[in-house]
C-alpha positions in Angstrom: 73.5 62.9 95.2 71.9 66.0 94.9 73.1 69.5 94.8 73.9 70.2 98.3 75.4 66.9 98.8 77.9 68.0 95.5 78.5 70.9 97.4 79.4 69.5 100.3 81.7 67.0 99.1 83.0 69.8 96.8 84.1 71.3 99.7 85.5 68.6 101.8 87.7 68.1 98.4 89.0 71.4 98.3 89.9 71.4 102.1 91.1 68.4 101.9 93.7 69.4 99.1 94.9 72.2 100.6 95.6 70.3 103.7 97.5 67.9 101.6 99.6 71.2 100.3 99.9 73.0 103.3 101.4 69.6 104.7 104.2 69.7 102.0 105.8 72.9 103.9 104.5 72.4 107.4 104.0 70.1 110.3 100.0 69.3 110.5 100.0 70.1 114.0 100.9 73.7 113.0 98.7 74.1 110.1 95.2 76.3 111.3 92.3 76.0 110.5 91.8 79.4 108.8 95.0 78.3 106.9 93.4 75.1 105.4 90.2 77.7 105.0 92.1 80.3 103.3 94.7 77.8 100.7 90.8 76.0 100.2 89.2 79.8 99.0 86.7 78.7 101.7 85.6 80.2 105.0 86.3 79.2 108.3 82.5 78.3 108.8 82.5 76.0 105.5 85.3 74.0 107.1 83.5 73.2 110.3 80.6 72.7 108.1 82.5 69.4 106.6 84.7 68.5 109.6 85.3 68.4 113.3 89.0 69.2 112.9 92.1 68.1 111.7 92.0 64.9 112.4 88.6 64.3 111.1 89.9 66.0 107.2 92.9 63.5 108.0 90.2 60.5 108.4 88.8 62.1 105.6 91.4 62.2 103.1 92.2 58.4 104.0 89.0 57.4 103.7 88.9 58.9 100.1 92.5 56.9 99.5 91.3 53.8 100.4 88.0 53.8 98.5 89.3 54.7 95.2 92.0 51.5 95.9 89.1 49.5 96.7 86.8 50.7 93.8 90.1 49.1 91.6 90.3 46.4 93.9 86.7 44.9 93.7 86.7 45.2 89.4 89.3 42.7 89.3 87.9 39.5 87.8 87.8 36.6 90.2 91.1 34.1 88.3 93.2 30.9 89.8 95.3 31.4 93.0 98.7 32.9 91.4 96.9 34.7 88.1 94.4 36.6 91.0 97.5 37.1 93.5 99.3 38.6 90.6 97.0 40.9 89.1 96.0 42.0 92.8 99.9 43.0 93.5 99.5 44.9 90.2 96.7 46.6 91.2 98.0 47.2 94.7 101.5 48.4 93.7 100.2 50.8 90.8 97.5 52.5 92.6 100.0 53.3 95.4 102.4 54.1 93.0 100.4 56.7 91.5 99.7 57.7 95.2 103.4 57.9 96.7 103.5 62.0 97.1 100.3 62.1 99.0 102.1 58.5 101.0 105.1 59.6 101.5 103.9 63.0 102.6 101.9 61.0 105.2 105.0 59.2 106.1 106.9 62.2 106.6 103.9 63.6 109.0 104.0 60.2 111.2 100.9 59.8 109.7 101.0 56.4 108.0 100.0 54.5 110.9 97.0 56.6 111.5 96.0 56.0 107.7 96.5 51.8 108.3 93.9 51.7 111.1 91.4 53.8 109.0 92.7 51.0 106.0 92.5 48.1 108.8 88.5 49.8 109.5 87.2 50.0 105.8 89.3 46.6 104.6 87.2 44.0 107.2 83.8 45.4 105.6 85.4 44.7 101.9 86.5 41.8 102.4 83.6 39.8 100.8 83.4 42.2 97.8 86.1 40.8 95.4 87.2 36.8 95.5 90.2 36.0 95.9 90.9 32.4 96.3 92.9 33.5 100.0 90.2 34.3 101.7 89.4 32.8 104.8 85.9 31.7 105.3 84.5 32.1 108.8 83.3 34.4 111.5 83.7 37.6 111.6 86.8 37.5 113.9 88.6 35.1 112.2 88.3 36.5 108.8 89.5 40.3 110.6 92.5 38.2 111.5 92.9 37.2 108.4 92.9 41.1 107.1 94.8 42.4 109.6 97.6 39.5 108.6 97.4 40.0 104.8 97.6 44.0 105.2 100.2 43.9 107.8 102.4 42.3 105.2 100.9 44.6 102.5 101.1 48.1 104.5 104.4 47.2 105.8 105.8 46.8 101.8 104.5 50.2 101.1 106.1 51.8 104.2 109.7 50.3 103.2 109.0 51.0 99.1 107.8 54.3 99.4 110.0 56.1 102.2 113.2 55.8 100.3 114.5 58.3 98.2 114.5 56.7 94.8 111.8 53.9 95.0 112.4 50.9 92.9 109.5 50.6 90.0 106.3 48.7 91.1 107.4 45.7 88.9 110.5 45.6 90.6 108.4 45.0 94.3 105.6 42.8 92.4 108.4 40.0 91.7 109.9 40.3 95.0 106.7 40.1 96.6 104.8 37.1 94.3 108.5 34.7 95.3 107.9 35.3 98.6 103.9 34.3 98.4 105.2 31.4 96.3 108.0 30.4 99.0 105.0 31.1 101.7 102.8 28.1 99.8 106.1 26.0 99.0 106.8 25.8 102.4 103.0 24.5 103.9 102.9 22.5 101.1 105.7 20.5 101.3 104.5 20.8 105.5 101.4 19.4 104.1 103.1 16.8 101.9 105.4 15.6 105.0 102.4 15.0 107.2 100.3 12.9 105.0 103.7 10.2 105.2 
């Protein structure tokens, strides 16, 4: 990257934060532009520089979300079914954890289903880049219906955890979540088990 491109992305950064405060006192769809500009120490020209509009700093500021999950995400170590399922919750819940202003911010905007389509869009194209013992191999389709179930069930924890007031502890949702994975497998296997008699 060289020194315009730092720039740049400087930029984005800075509008993109003072979106994120603006938000915490204001419906988006009343924030300006000059207002993102102005709480960013940037001009109005600089902004449309680095974005289209609103919703393009939104896709933005998603996008950024989702890689730094997925730059965690893809160090993992590939490990046995439960080991990998369980240090992928972790990963999952802590990252999200650490994330639950900016989420439940995005929550309080009606903007958490906008951010899961940009997730659902990035996820499909990552799939392949960590191993996880779940994954489905196939074409293209079936393994994007294979994201889209895995991070239905994923996105739809994070809604429930982090829209309450006083959300329990990440450990607290990583146990309830590996018993239901486990009574998930119980139940096909002793399917599988039943079959084979």
């Amino acid at each position: 990257m060289n020194g315009k491109q730092r720039i740049v992305e400087q930029s984005k950064k800075w509008l993109s934060e003072a979106f994120i405060a603006l938000m915490e006192k204001e419906n988006y769809r009343d924030i300006s532009i000059t207002e993102i500009a102005e709480k960013a120490q940037l001009s109005r020209k600089t902004f449309y520089h680095s974005f289209k509009d609103k919703e393009d700093l939104i896709d933005y500021y998603c996008h950024c979300l989702f890689e730094g999950y997925f730059q965690q995400l893809v160090q993992q170590k590939p490990q046995s079914g439960e080991m990998m399922l369980d240090r992928t919750f972790d990963i999952f819940l802590h990252f999200w954890w650490e994330q639950r202003k900016a989420l439940r911010l995005l929550i309080r905007q009606g903007l958490f289903d906008h951010m899961i389509v940009i997730w659902q869009s990035q996820a499909t194209p990552h799939y392949r880049e960590f191993a996880a013992p779940w994954h489905v191999e196939g074409s293209q389709m079936q393994m994007a219906y294979a994201m889209a179930f895995q991070l239905g069930g994923l996105t739809n924890v994070l809604r429930l955890w982090l829209e309450q007031e006083k959300p329990e502890p990440p450990e607290e949702i990583k146990k309830a979540m590996l018993a239901a994975a486990r009574q998930l497998a119980d139940s096909l296997d002793r399917e599988d088990k039943a079959e084979h008699f």
